[in-house]
Amino acid sequence: TWETEVGGSLEPRSLSFKHTHIDKPDCSGPPMDISNKASGEIKIAYTYSVSFKEDDKIRWASRWDYILESMPHTHIQWFSIMNSLVIVLFLSGMVAMIMLRTLHKDIARYNQMDSTEDAQEEFGWKLVHGDIFRPPRKGMLLSVFLGSGTQILIMTFVTLFFACLGFLSPANRGALMTCAVVLWVLLGTPAGYVAARFYKSFGGEKWKTNVLLTSFLCPGIVFADFFIMNLILWGEGSSAAIPFGTLVAILALWFCISVPLTFIGAYFGFKKNAIEHPVRTNQIPRQIPEQSFYTKPLPGIVMGGILPFGCIFIQLFFILNSIWSHQMYYMFGFLFLVFIILVITCSEATILLCYFHLCAEDYHWQWRSFLTSGFTAVYFLIYAIHYFFSKLQITGTASTILYFGYTMIMVLIFFLFTGTIGFFACFWFVTKIYSVVKVD
């Protein structure tokens, strides 16, 4: 079977029909003009012509480029990309300066301390080496979030990669969502594995509770929200409501494929030895000194989400337009680039703040690293509220509930996604710096 892609572009023109018959129009001549002094009946003919032009040089993956070239706001996308790249370069410079200069000097100084007198003069981040890998409070919940976040992270990457290559047509709005749901279902194994691995390294032993929460907590919240929104659509008699059979099919995919795969991943995660840390944890927790305003957890978390949000807010406008204003979203290349920039920004901003907190002798980095980059989702929510009041003319109660219901699903997914990036970045950073310093 042959598949033919037909693209169309419309060129409106106003032509004069003074010297032609209405029945047999001739599309030539100067534009039609009507005098402001004209009186009586004026007949205006409307017509159109269609011409087909075959172009076999266009690659299949590039078949939507003509839309991109015809749209006026492409330059805004390039501006947002450049804006994001400037933020990334700034953060990369800061992180590189800390890594190469400050950390390098610290490690060299710490490793030269041989005598006990020198050892007593330790300061900064080396002081907390005996507490840095102390299991966090609510370790069960953190490990479940990390498992679900890993699932979402891989799903998003693969979906955007396929869309970028041209496999998902922007004309078929359901293709992207179908691909994302199928990938999410198939990625239960990484979720179970990551959750089990970290829960075991946090010293947890309730493995059954862990795997059940990983399978049902976050997906359950999303499905419950989605089901309530669907009930409202059914009540309103909307054609946008998902049929009952489709909901049953989604539940079947979740229970029959995703949950067993999560159990398999958790089995392998618990079977492996706990993650080995480069330094031993002391029996007695060290007292954390009084923190300044900037090194307290809440200000750091609030500041940490600003830069990642700054990278995505322009792209977010076009995504919200495509969802709520029925505009076609086709800029997957831009979106994939912004996705990579977001991952880098979340990682670097969290590492930067983590280093400042460690220097202030605060070793509670696990939850803080997750919440620092995860706080980007709060800015996302604030922006969605601003978009609702400034761009949309929604007045009905049901429509308002639907908007905020679907927005909360997106905010939760985005929170897990960005938080997981921040945690993994900090986990790598902390493991790296404490593995190269000599500890007696």
Tab-separated table of C-alpha atoms in Angstrom:
chain	number	residue	atom	x	y	z
A	1	THR	CA	0.000	0.000	0.000
A	2	TRP	CA	1.132	3.517	-0.796
A	3	GLU	CA	0.712	6.318	1.676
A	4	THR	CA	0.448	9.846	0.301
A	5	GLU	CA	0.924	12.946	2.444
A	6	VAL	CA	-0.843	16.017	1.048
A	7	GLY	CA	0.033	19.432	2.429
A	8	GLY	CA	-1.856	22.595	1.622
A	9	SER	CA	-1.141	26.298	1.778
A	10	LEU	CA	-3.756	29.018	1.227
A	11	GLU	CA	-3.053	32.337	-0.506
A	12	PRO	CA	-6.022	34.753	-0.287
A	13	ARG	CA	-6.131	37.379	-3.034
A	14	SER	CA	-8.641	40.049	-4.033
A	15	LEU	CA	-9.018	40.244	-7.838
A	16	SER	CA	-11.022	42.513	-10.069
A	17	PHE	CA	-13.924	40.966	-11.952
A	18	LYS	CA	-15.035	44.102	-13.778
A	19	HIS	CA	-14.107	42.822	-17.216
A	20	THR	CA	-15.086	39.171	-16.768
A	21	HIS	CA	-18.313	37.225	-16.491
A	22	ILE	CA	-19.437	36.115	-13.050
A	23	ASP	CA	-20.144	32.643	-14.426
A	24	LYS	CA	-16.686	32.335	-16.007
A	25	PRO	CA	-14.262	34.213	-13.762
A	26	ASP	CA	-10.760	35.028	-14.901
A	27	CYS	CA	-8.229	35.126	-12.053
A	28	SER	CA	-6.063	37.842	-13.534
A	29	GLY	CA	-5.882	41.587	-13.402
A	30	PRO	CA	-5.471	44.185	-10.660
A	31	PRO	CA	-7.043	43.903	-7.167
A	32	MET	CA	-10.692	44.896	-6.903
A	33	ASP	CA	-11.420	48.256	-5.334
A	34	ILE	CA	-14.775	49.712	-4.321
A	35	SER	CA	-15.214	53.467	-4.231
A	36	ASN	CA	-16.591	54.964	-1.062
A	37	LYS	CA	-19.047	56.895	-3.265
A	38	ALA	CA	-20.464	53.772	-4.890
A	39	SER	CA	-24.229	53.329	-4.730
A	40	GLY	CA	-26.635	50.628	-5.794
A	41	GLU	CA	-26.060	46.906	-5.993
A	42	ILE	CA	-22.489	45.644	-6.278
A	43	LYS	CA	-21.889	42.007	-7.143
A	44	ILE	CA	-18.728	40.450	-5.673
A	45	ALA	CA	-17.714	37.043	-6.989
A	46	TYR	CA	-15.887	34.540	-4.777
A	47	THR	CA	-13.872	31.740	-6.276
A	48	TYR	CA	-10.886	29.547	-5.554
A	49	SER	CA	-8.500	27.428	-7.528
A	50	VAL	CA	-6.584	24.344	-6.413
A	51	SER	CA	-3.319	23.219	-7.914
A	52	PHE	CA	-1.446	20.061	-6.974
A	53	LYS	CA	2.320	19.991	-7.128
A	54	GLU	CA	4.261	16.818	-6.507
A	55	ASP	CA	7.585	17.148	-4.657
A	56	ASP	CA	9.417	13.859	-4.148
A	57	LYS	CA	12.497	15.523	-2.627
A	58	ILE	CA	10.874	16.215	0.772
A	59	ARG	CA	11.866	13.625	3.385
A	60	TRP	CA	9.035	11.984	5.320
A	61	ALA	CA	10.315	13.365	8.656
A	62	SER	CA	10.348	16.920	7.202
A	63	ARG	CA	6.815	16.846	5.757
A	64	TRP	CA	5.475	19.392	8.283
A	65	ASP	CA	8.231	21.960	7.769
A	66	TYR	CA	6.116	24.064	5.400
A	67	ILE	CA	3.776	24.860	8.322
A	68	LEU	CA	6.739	25.901	10.457
A	69	GLU	CA	8.032	28.220	7.712
A	70	SER	CA	4.627	29.834	7.183
A	71	MET	CA	4.005	30.664	10.848
A	72	PRO	CA	4.909	34.156	12.095
A	73	HIS	CA	5.934	33.228	15.669
A	74	THR	CA	8.861	30.932	14.825
A	75	HIS	CA	11.290	33.749	15.710
A	76	ILE	CA	9.738	33.853	19.217
A	77	GLN	CA	10.737	30.190	19.621
A	78	TRP	CA	14.338	30.966	18.669
A	79	PHE	CA	14.310	33.857	21.137
A	80	SER	CA	13.105	31.517	23.924
A	81	ILE	CA	15.777	28.946	23.013
A	82	MET	CA	18.504	31.620	23.127
A	83	ASN	CA	17.124	32.899	26.448
A	84	SER	CA	17.240	29.373	27.875
A	85	LEU	CA	20.749	28.752	26.550
A	86	VAL	CA	22.004	31.943	28.256
A	87	ILE	CA	20.582	30.653	31.586
A	88	VAL	CA	22.225	27.257	31.017
A	89	LEU	CA	25.604	28.843	30.180
A	90	PHE	CA	25.398	31.020	33.296
A	91	LEU	CA	24.587	28.018	35.500
A	92	SER	CA	27.222	25.839	33.802
A	93	GLY	CA	29.814	28.538	34.445
A	94	MET	CA	28.837	28.694	38.135
A	95	VAL	CA	28.880	24.909	38.548
A	96	ALA	CA	32.197	24.625	36.672
A	97	MET	CA	33.697	27.324	38.919
A	98	ILE	CA	32.570	25.451	42.040
A	99	MET	CA	33.725	22.072	40.710
A	100	LEU	CA	37.095	23.148	39.347
A	101	ARG	CA	38.170	25.931	41.676
A	102	THR	CA	36.420	25.777	45.045
A	103	LEU	CA	35.964	22.009	45.293
A	104	HIS	CA	39.400	21.285	43.867
A	105	LYS	CA	41.003	23.563	46.481
A	106	ASP	CA	38.878	22.056	49.272
A	107	ILE	CA	39.757	18.470	48.322
A	108	ALA	CA	43.467	19.293	47.999
A	109	ARG	CA	43.436	20.996	51.424
A	110	TYR	CA	41.468	18.190	53.110
A	111	ASN	CA	43.724	15.491	51.647
A	112	GLN	CA	46.882	17.272	52.924
A	113	MET	CA	45.617	17.209	56.524
A	114	ASP	CA	47.478	14.311	58.100
A	115	SER	CA	47.897	15.345	61.707
A	116	THR	CA	45.122	15.192	64.319
A	117	GLU	CA	45.488	18.911	64.979
A	118	ASP	CA	44.686	19.633	61.347
A	119	ALA	CA	41.836	17.139	61.345
A	120	GLN	CA	40.168	19.031	64.181
A	121	GLU	CA	40.183	22.157	62.014
A	122	GLU	CA	37.884	20.647	59.412
A	123	PHE	CA	35.180	22.966	58.153
A	124	GLY	CA	32.554	23.238	55.465
A	125	TRP	CA	31.162	20.235	53.629
A	126	LYS	CA	33.756	17.723	54.910
A	127	LEU	CA	32.434	18.148	58.469
A	128	VAL	CA	29.176	16.371	57.561
A	129	HIS	CA	30.772	13.306	55.900
A	130	GLY	CA	29.467	11.072	58.706
A	131	ASP	CA	25.856	12.177	58.142
A	132	ILE	CA	25.643	12.885	54.400
A	133	PHE	CA	24.171	9.448	53.561
A	134	ARG	CA	21.914	9.244	56.613
A	135	PRO	CA	18.500	7.902	55.452
A	136	PRO	CA	15.969	10.725	55.035
A	137	ARG	CA	12.670	10.955	56.880
A	138	LYS	CA	9.722	9.600	54.839
A	139	GLY	CA	12.188	7.564	52.767
A	140	MET	CA	9.342	5.329	51.563
A	141	LEU	CA	7.504	8.256	49.930
A	142	LEU	CA	10.700	9.674	48.407
A	143	SER	CA	11.619	6.316	46.840
A	144	VAL	CA	8.072	5.946	45.409
A	145	PHE	CA	8.292	9.469	43.911
A	146	LEU	CA	11.697	8.637	42.413
A	147	GLY	CA	10.329	5.458	40.825
A	148	SER	CA	7.329	7.260	39.279
A	149	GLY	CA	9.547	10.187	38.246
A	150	THR	CA	11.971	7.862	36.438
A	151	GLN	CA	9.036	6.306	34.573
A	152	ILE	CA	7.808	9.755	33.473
A	153	LEU	CA	11.332	10.962	32.572
A	154	ILE	CA	12.053	8.039	30.217
A	155	MET	CA	8.509	8.203	28.773
A	156	THR	CA	8.854	11.929	27.995
A	157	PHE	CA	12.291	11.523	26.421
A	158	VAL	CA	11.247	8.651	24.120
A	159	THR	CA	7.909	10.298	23.136
A	160	LEU	CA	9.600	13.603	22.240
A	161	PHE	CA	12.396	11.782	20.410
A	162	PHE	CA	9.860	9.925	18.226
A	163	ALA	CA	7.899	13.156	17.646
A	164	CYS	CA	11.125	14.962	16.732
A	165	LEU	CA	11.952	12.298	14.113
A	166	GLY	CA	8.496	12.789	12.559
A	167	PHE	CA	6.888	9.506	13.614
A	168	LEU	CA	4.015	11.279	15.410
A	169	SER	CA	1.916	13.468	13.133
A	170	PRO	CA	0.823	16.831	14.593
A	171	ALA	CA	-2.382	16.471	12.539
A	172	ASN	CA	-3.334	13.431	14.626
A	173	ARG	CA	-3.696	14.955	18.094
A	174	GLY	CA	-4.266	11.583	19.779
A	175	ALA	CA	-1.056	9.967	18.484
A	176	LEU	CA	1.160	11.776	21.005
A	177	MET	CA	-1.045	10.853	23.980
A	178	THR	CA	-1.414	7.226	22.818
A	179	CYS	CA	2.355	6.887	22.436
A	180	ALA	CA	2.930	8.417	25.914
A	181	VAL	CA	0.362	6.108	27.615
A	182	VAL	CA	1.720	2.946	25.935
A	183	LEU	CA	5.308	3.884	26.871
A	184	TRP	CA	4.276	4.660	30.457
A	185	VAL	CA	2.617	1.230	30.753
A	186	LEU	CA	5.702	-0.537	29.380
A	187	LEU	CA	8.083	1.389	31.650
A	188	GLY	CA	6.803	-0.130	34.908
A	189	THR	CA	10.022	-2.134	35.336
A	190	PRO	CA	12.395	0.903	35.667
A	191	ALA	CA	9.917	2.501	38.116
A	192	GLY	CA	9.820	-0.576	40.374
A	193	TYR	CA	13.583	-1.063	40.140
A	194	VAL	CA	14.531	2.540	41.042
A	195	ALA	CA	11.976	2.727	43.889
A	196	ALA	CA	13.150	-0.598	45.365
A	197	ARG	CA	16.855	0.214	44.973
A	198	PHE	CA	16.638	3.553	46.773
A	199	TYR	CA	14.207	2.293	49.408
A	200	LYS	CA	16.668	-0.489	50.247
A	201	SER	CA	19.579	2.000	50.404
A	202	PHE	CA	17.467	4.146	52.788
A	203	GLY	CA	17.329	1.109	55.096
A	204	GLY	CA	13.666	0.304	54.433
A	205	GLU	CA	12.354	-3.221	54.893
A	206	LYS	CA	8.619	-2.953	54.030
A	207	TRP	CA	9.174	-3.990	50.421
A	208	LYS	CA	5.536	-5.011	49.813
A	209	THR	CA	4.249	-1.559	50.794
A	210	ASN	CA	6.939	0.056	48.639
A	211	VAL	CA	6.081	-1.858	45.468
A	212	LEU	CA	2.314	-1.399	45.981
A	213	LEU	CA	2.710	2.377	46.476
A	214	THR	CA	4.968	2.612	43.392
A	215	SER	CA	2.335	0.772	41.336
A	216	PHE	CA	-0.755	2.608	42.603
A	217	LEU	CA	-0.043	5.933	44.393
A	218	CYS	CA	0.851	8.417	41.619
A	219	PRO	CA	-0.987	6.611	38.759
A	220	GLY	CA	-4.012	6.259	41.080
A	221	ILE	CA	-4.109	10.015	41.812
A	222	VAL	CA	-3.869	10.799	38.075
A	223	PHE	CA	-6.561	8.252	37.130
A	224	ALA	CA	-8.932	9.409	39.924
A	225	ASP	CA	-8.585	13.041	38.778
A	226	PHE	CA	-9.059	12.009	35.138
A	227	PHE	CA	-12.139	9.894	35.997
A	228	ILE	CA	-13.793	12.770	37.915
A	229	MET	CA	-13.159	15.119	34.951
A	230	ASN	CA	-14.694	12.502	32.654
A	231	LEU	CA	-17.781	12.231	34.888
A	232	ILE	CA	-18.267	16.003	34.539
A	233	LEU	CA	-17.974	15.687	30.733
A	234	TRP	CA	-20.540	12.844	30.760
A	235	GLY	CA	-22.843	14.963	32.892
A	236	GLU	CA	-22.540	17.875	30.439
A	237	GLY	CA	-23.198	15.517	27.492
A	238	SER	CA	-19.910	16.535	25.859
A	239	SER	CA	-18.517	14.681	22.842
A	240	ALA	CA	-15.038	15.094	24.409
A	241	ALA	CA	-15.895	12.526	27.115
A	242	ILE	CA	-13.910	9.280	26.996
A	243	PRO	CA	-16.205	6.263	26.383
A	244	PHE	CA	-16.602	3.806	29.256
A	245	GLY	CA	-14.969	1.029	27.193
A	246	THR	CA	-11.810	3.114	26.694
A	247	LEU	CA	-11.558	3.742	30.462
A	248	VAL	CA	-11.822	-0.005	31.082
A	249	ALA	CA	-9.091	-0.588	28.469
A	250	ILE	CA	-6.793	1.939	30.230
A	251	LEU	CA	-7.445	0.215	33.581
A	252	ALA	CA	-6.689	-3.160	31.984
A	253	LEU	CA	-3.364	-1.833	30.617
A	254	TRP	CA	-2.505	-0.466	34.068
A	255	PHE	CA	-3.430	-3.554	36.119
A	256	CYS	CA	-2.478	-6.289	33.636
A	257	ILE	CA	0.762	-4.858	32.178
A	258	SER	CA	2.131	-1.904	34.186
A	259	VAL	CA	1.611	-3.373	37.706
A	260	PRO	CA	3.225	-6.808	36.924
A	261	LEU	CA	6.168	-5.035	35.230
A	262	THR	CA	6.585	-2.819	38.336
A	263	PHE	CA	6.655	-5.942	40.545
A	264	ILE	CA	9.321	-7.509	38.280
A	265	GLY	CA	11.453	-4.312	38.484
A	266	ALA	CA	11.041	-4.187	42.287
A	267	TYR	CA	12.053	-7.867	42.572
A	268	PHE	CA	15.358	-7.197	40.806
A	269	GLY	CA	15.844	-3.933	42.749
A	270	PHE	CA	15.461	-5.626	46.147
A	271	LYS	CA	17.545	-8.627	45.060
A	272	LYS	CA	20.605	-6.441	44.390
A	273	ASN	CA	22.812	-5.243	47.230
A	274	ALA	CA	22.085	-1.782	48.659
A	275	ILE	CA	23.911	1.129	47.014
A	276	GLU	CA	27.427	1.382	48.467
A	277	HIS	CA	28.258	4.814	49.806
A	278	PRO	CA	31.831	6.186	49.749
A	279	VAL	CA	31.731	7.181	53.455
A	280	ARG	CA	30.349	5.511	56.574
A	281	THR	CA	27.414	7.003	58.484
A	282	ASN	CA	27.958	7.859	62.168
A	283	GLN	CA	25.720	6.364	64.866
A	284	ILE	CA	24.843	9.733	66.430
A	285	PRO	CA	23.467	12.468	64.111
A	286	ARG	CA	25.465	15.684	64.027
A	287	GLN	CA	23.713	18.848	65.196
A	288	ILE	CA	23.040	21.312	62.379
A	289	PRO	CA	24.155	24.866	63.253
A	290	GLU	CA	21.842	27.867	63.023
A	291	GLN	CA	21.269	28.634	59.327
A	292	SER	CA	21.150	32.041	57.669
A	293	PHE	CA	18.032	33.046	55.717
A	294	TYR	CA	19.528	31.998	52.359
A	295	THR	CA	20.589	28.532	53.509
A	296	LYS	CA	17.284	27.643	55.163
A	297	PRO	CA	15.378	24.941	53.238
A	298	LEU	CA	12.310	26.973	52.121
A	299	PRO	CA	14.076	30.005	50.523
A	300	GLY	CA	16.452	27.610	48.704
A	301	ILE	CA	13.560	25.520	47.391
A	302	VAL	CA	11.641	28.617	46.222
A	303	MET	CA	14.718	30.072	44.476
A	304	GLY	CA	15.646	26.724	42.890
A	305	GLY	CA	12.515	26.538	40.722
A	306	ILE	CA	12.853	30.006	39.158
A	307	LEU	CA	15.645	29.286	36.649
A	308	PRO	CA	14.201	26.017	35.230
A	309	PHE	CA	10.820	27.734	34.834
A	310	GLY	CA	12.538	30.647	33.058
A	311	CYS	CA	13.741	28.162	30.440
A	312	ILE	CA	10.310	26.773	29.614
A	313	PHE	CA	7.685	29.479	30.136
A	314	ILE	CA	7.580	30.668	26.473
A	315	GLN	CA	7.249	27.069	25.241
A	316	LEU	CA	4.578	26.550	27.892
A	317	PHE	CA	2.460	29.306	26.326
A	318	PHE	CA	2.351	27.485	22.970
A	319	ILE	CA	1.601	24.130	24.651
A	320	LEU	CA	-1.323	25.622	26.606
A	321	ASN	CA	-2.552	27.262	23.399
A	322	SER	CA	-2.509	23.908	21.621
A	323	ILE	CA	-4.485	22.268	24.460
A	324	TRP	CA	-7.062	24.974	25.231
A	325	SER	CA	-7.191	27.201	22.125
A	326	HIS	CA	-7.313	24.373	19.545
A	327	GLN	CA	-4.110	25.420	17.843
A	328	MET	CA	-1.958	22.765	16.190
A	329	TYR	CA	1.315	22.079	17.993
A	330	TYR	CA	4.017	21.036	15.544
A	331	MET	CA	7.305	22.388	16.979
A	332	PHE	CA	8.591	19.114	18.430
A	333	GLY	CA	12.177	19.972	17.502
A	334	PHE	CA	11.988	23.105	19.656
A	335	LEU	CA	10.237	21.154	22.421
A	336	PHE	CA	12.900	18.429	22.468
A	337	LEU	CA	15.635	21.072	22.681
A	338	VAL	CA	13.811	22.815	25.556
A	339	PHE	CA	13.413	19.413	27.281
A	340	ILE	CA	17.215	18.865	27.183
A	341	ILE	CA	17.814	22.441	28.419
A	342	LEU	CA	15.302	21.879	31.265
A	343	VAL	CA	17.093	18.690	32.374
A	344	ILE	CA	20.476	20.487	32.417
A	345	THR	CA	19.082	23.579	34.225
A	346	CYS	CA	17.296	21.529	36.911
A	347	SER	CA	20.479	19.515	37.519
A	348	GLU	CA	22.820	22.496	37.713
A	349	ALA	CA	20.565	24.722	39.842
A	350	THR	CA	20.029	21.898	42.359
A	351	ILE	CA	23.740	21.006	42.536
A	352	LEU	CA	24.600	24.666	43.100
A	353	LEU	CA	22.155	25.053	46.002
A	354	CYS	CA	23.142	21.649	47.420
A	355	TYR	CA	26.795	22.757	47.611
A	356	PHE	CA	25.868	25.965	49.470
A	357	HIS	CA	23.792	23.975	51.989
A	358	LEU	CA	26.586	21.435	52.555
A	359	CYS	CA	29.057	24.281	53.162
A	360	ALA	CA	26.602	25.556	55.808
A	361	GLU	CA	26.815	22.049	57.406
A	362	ASP	CA	23.219	21.101	56.575
A	363	TYR	CA	23.293	17.476	55.421
A	364	HIS	CA	19.554	16.966	54.753
A	365	TRP	CA	19.954	17.027	50.974
A	366	GLN	CA	17.678	14.190	49.760
A	367	TRP	CA	14.210	15.738	50.081
A	368	ARG	CA	15.566	19.244	49.534
A	369	SER	CA	17.147	18.303	46.178
A	370	PHE	CA	13.862	16.700	45.045
A	371	LEU	CA	11.742	19.679	46.133
A	372	THR	CA	14.173	22.335	44.827
A	373	SER	CA	13.776	21.369	41.172
A	374	GLY	CA	10.255	20.007	41.780
A	375	PHE	CA	9.168	23.517	42.857
A	376	THR	CA	9.247	24.428	39.145
A	377	ALA	CA	5.812	22.732	39.037
A	378	VAL	CA	4.456	25.359	41.479
A	379	TYR	CA	5.532	28.129	39.076
A	380	PHE	CA	3.888	26.098	36.297
A	381	LEU	CA	0.634	26.112	38.320
A	382	ILE	CA	0.858	29.886	38.937
A	383	TYR	CA	1.432	30.450	35.199
A	384	ALA	CA	-1.547	28.199	34.335
A	385	ILE	CA	-3.771	30.275	36.668
A	386	HIS	CA	-2.499	33.493	35.009
A	387	TYR	CA	-3.168	31.963	31.551
A	388	PHE	CA	-6.734	31.045	32.596
A	389	PHE	CA	-7.639	34.579	33.657
A	390	SER	CA	-5.720	36.499	30.975
A	391	LYS	CA	-6.156	34.394	27.795
A	392	LEU	CA	-9.266	32.224	28.174
A	393	GLN	CA	-12.873	33.412	28.243
A	394	ILE	CA	-14.200	30.506	30.326
A	395	THR	CA	-17.269	31.332	32.428
A	396	GLY	CA	-19.051	28.022	33.173
A	397	THR	CA	-18.426	26.217	36.469
A	398	ALA	CA	-17.955	22.832	34.759
A	399	SER	CA	-15.418	24.275	32.269
A	400	THR	CA	-13.453	25.938	35.097
A	401	ILE	CA	-13.338	22.678	37.099
A	402	LEU	CA	-12.202	20.822	33.949
A	403	TYR	CA	-9.402	23.321	33.280
A	404	PHE	CA	-8.002	23.160	36.808
A	405	GLY	CA	-8.577	19.389	37.074
A	406	TYR	CA	-6.495	18.673	33.975
A	407	THR	CA	-3.940	21.308	35.020
A	408	MET	CA	-3.428	19.534	38.377
A	409	ILE	CA	-2.641	16.274	36.514
A	410	MET	CA	0.000	18.115	34.447
A	411	VAL	CA	1.424	19.805	37.576
A	412	LEU	CA	1.769	16.462	39.423
A	413	ILE	CA	3.489	14.801	36.457
A	414	PHE	CA	5.798	17.813	36.044
A	415	PHE	CA	6.596	17.819	39.801
A	416	LEU	CA	7.665	14.149	39.748
A	417	PHE	CA	9.607	14.653	36.516
A	418	THR	CA	11.636	17.711	37.605
A	419	GLY	CA	12.082	16.495	41.195
A	420	THR	CA	13.600	13.210	40.023
A	421	ILE	CA	16.097	15.073	37.811
A	422	GLY	CA	17.173	17.232	40.780
A	423	PHE	CA	17.576	14.242	43.121
A	424	PHE	CA	19.655	12.185	40.667
A	425	ALA	CA	21.900	15.194	39.909
A	426	CYS	CA	22.522	15.783	43.646
A	427	PHE	CA	23.001	12.075	44.334
A	428	TRP	CA	25.714	11.946	41.663
A	429	PHE	CA	27.310	15.186	42.962
A	430	VAL	CA	27.378	14.113	46.628
A	431	THR	CA	28.697	10.622	45.804
A	432	LYS	CA	31.389	12.145	43.591
A	433	ILE	CA	32.755	14.725	46.036
A	434	TYR	CA	32.798	12.390	49.059
A	435	SER	CA	34.475	9.571	47.097
A	436	VAL	CA	37.568	11.694	46.278
A	437	VAL	CA	38.218	13.110	49.747
A	438	LYS	CA	40.195	11.145	52.348
A	439	VAL	CA	38.160	10.392	55.458
A	440	ASP	CA	39.755	8.868	58.591
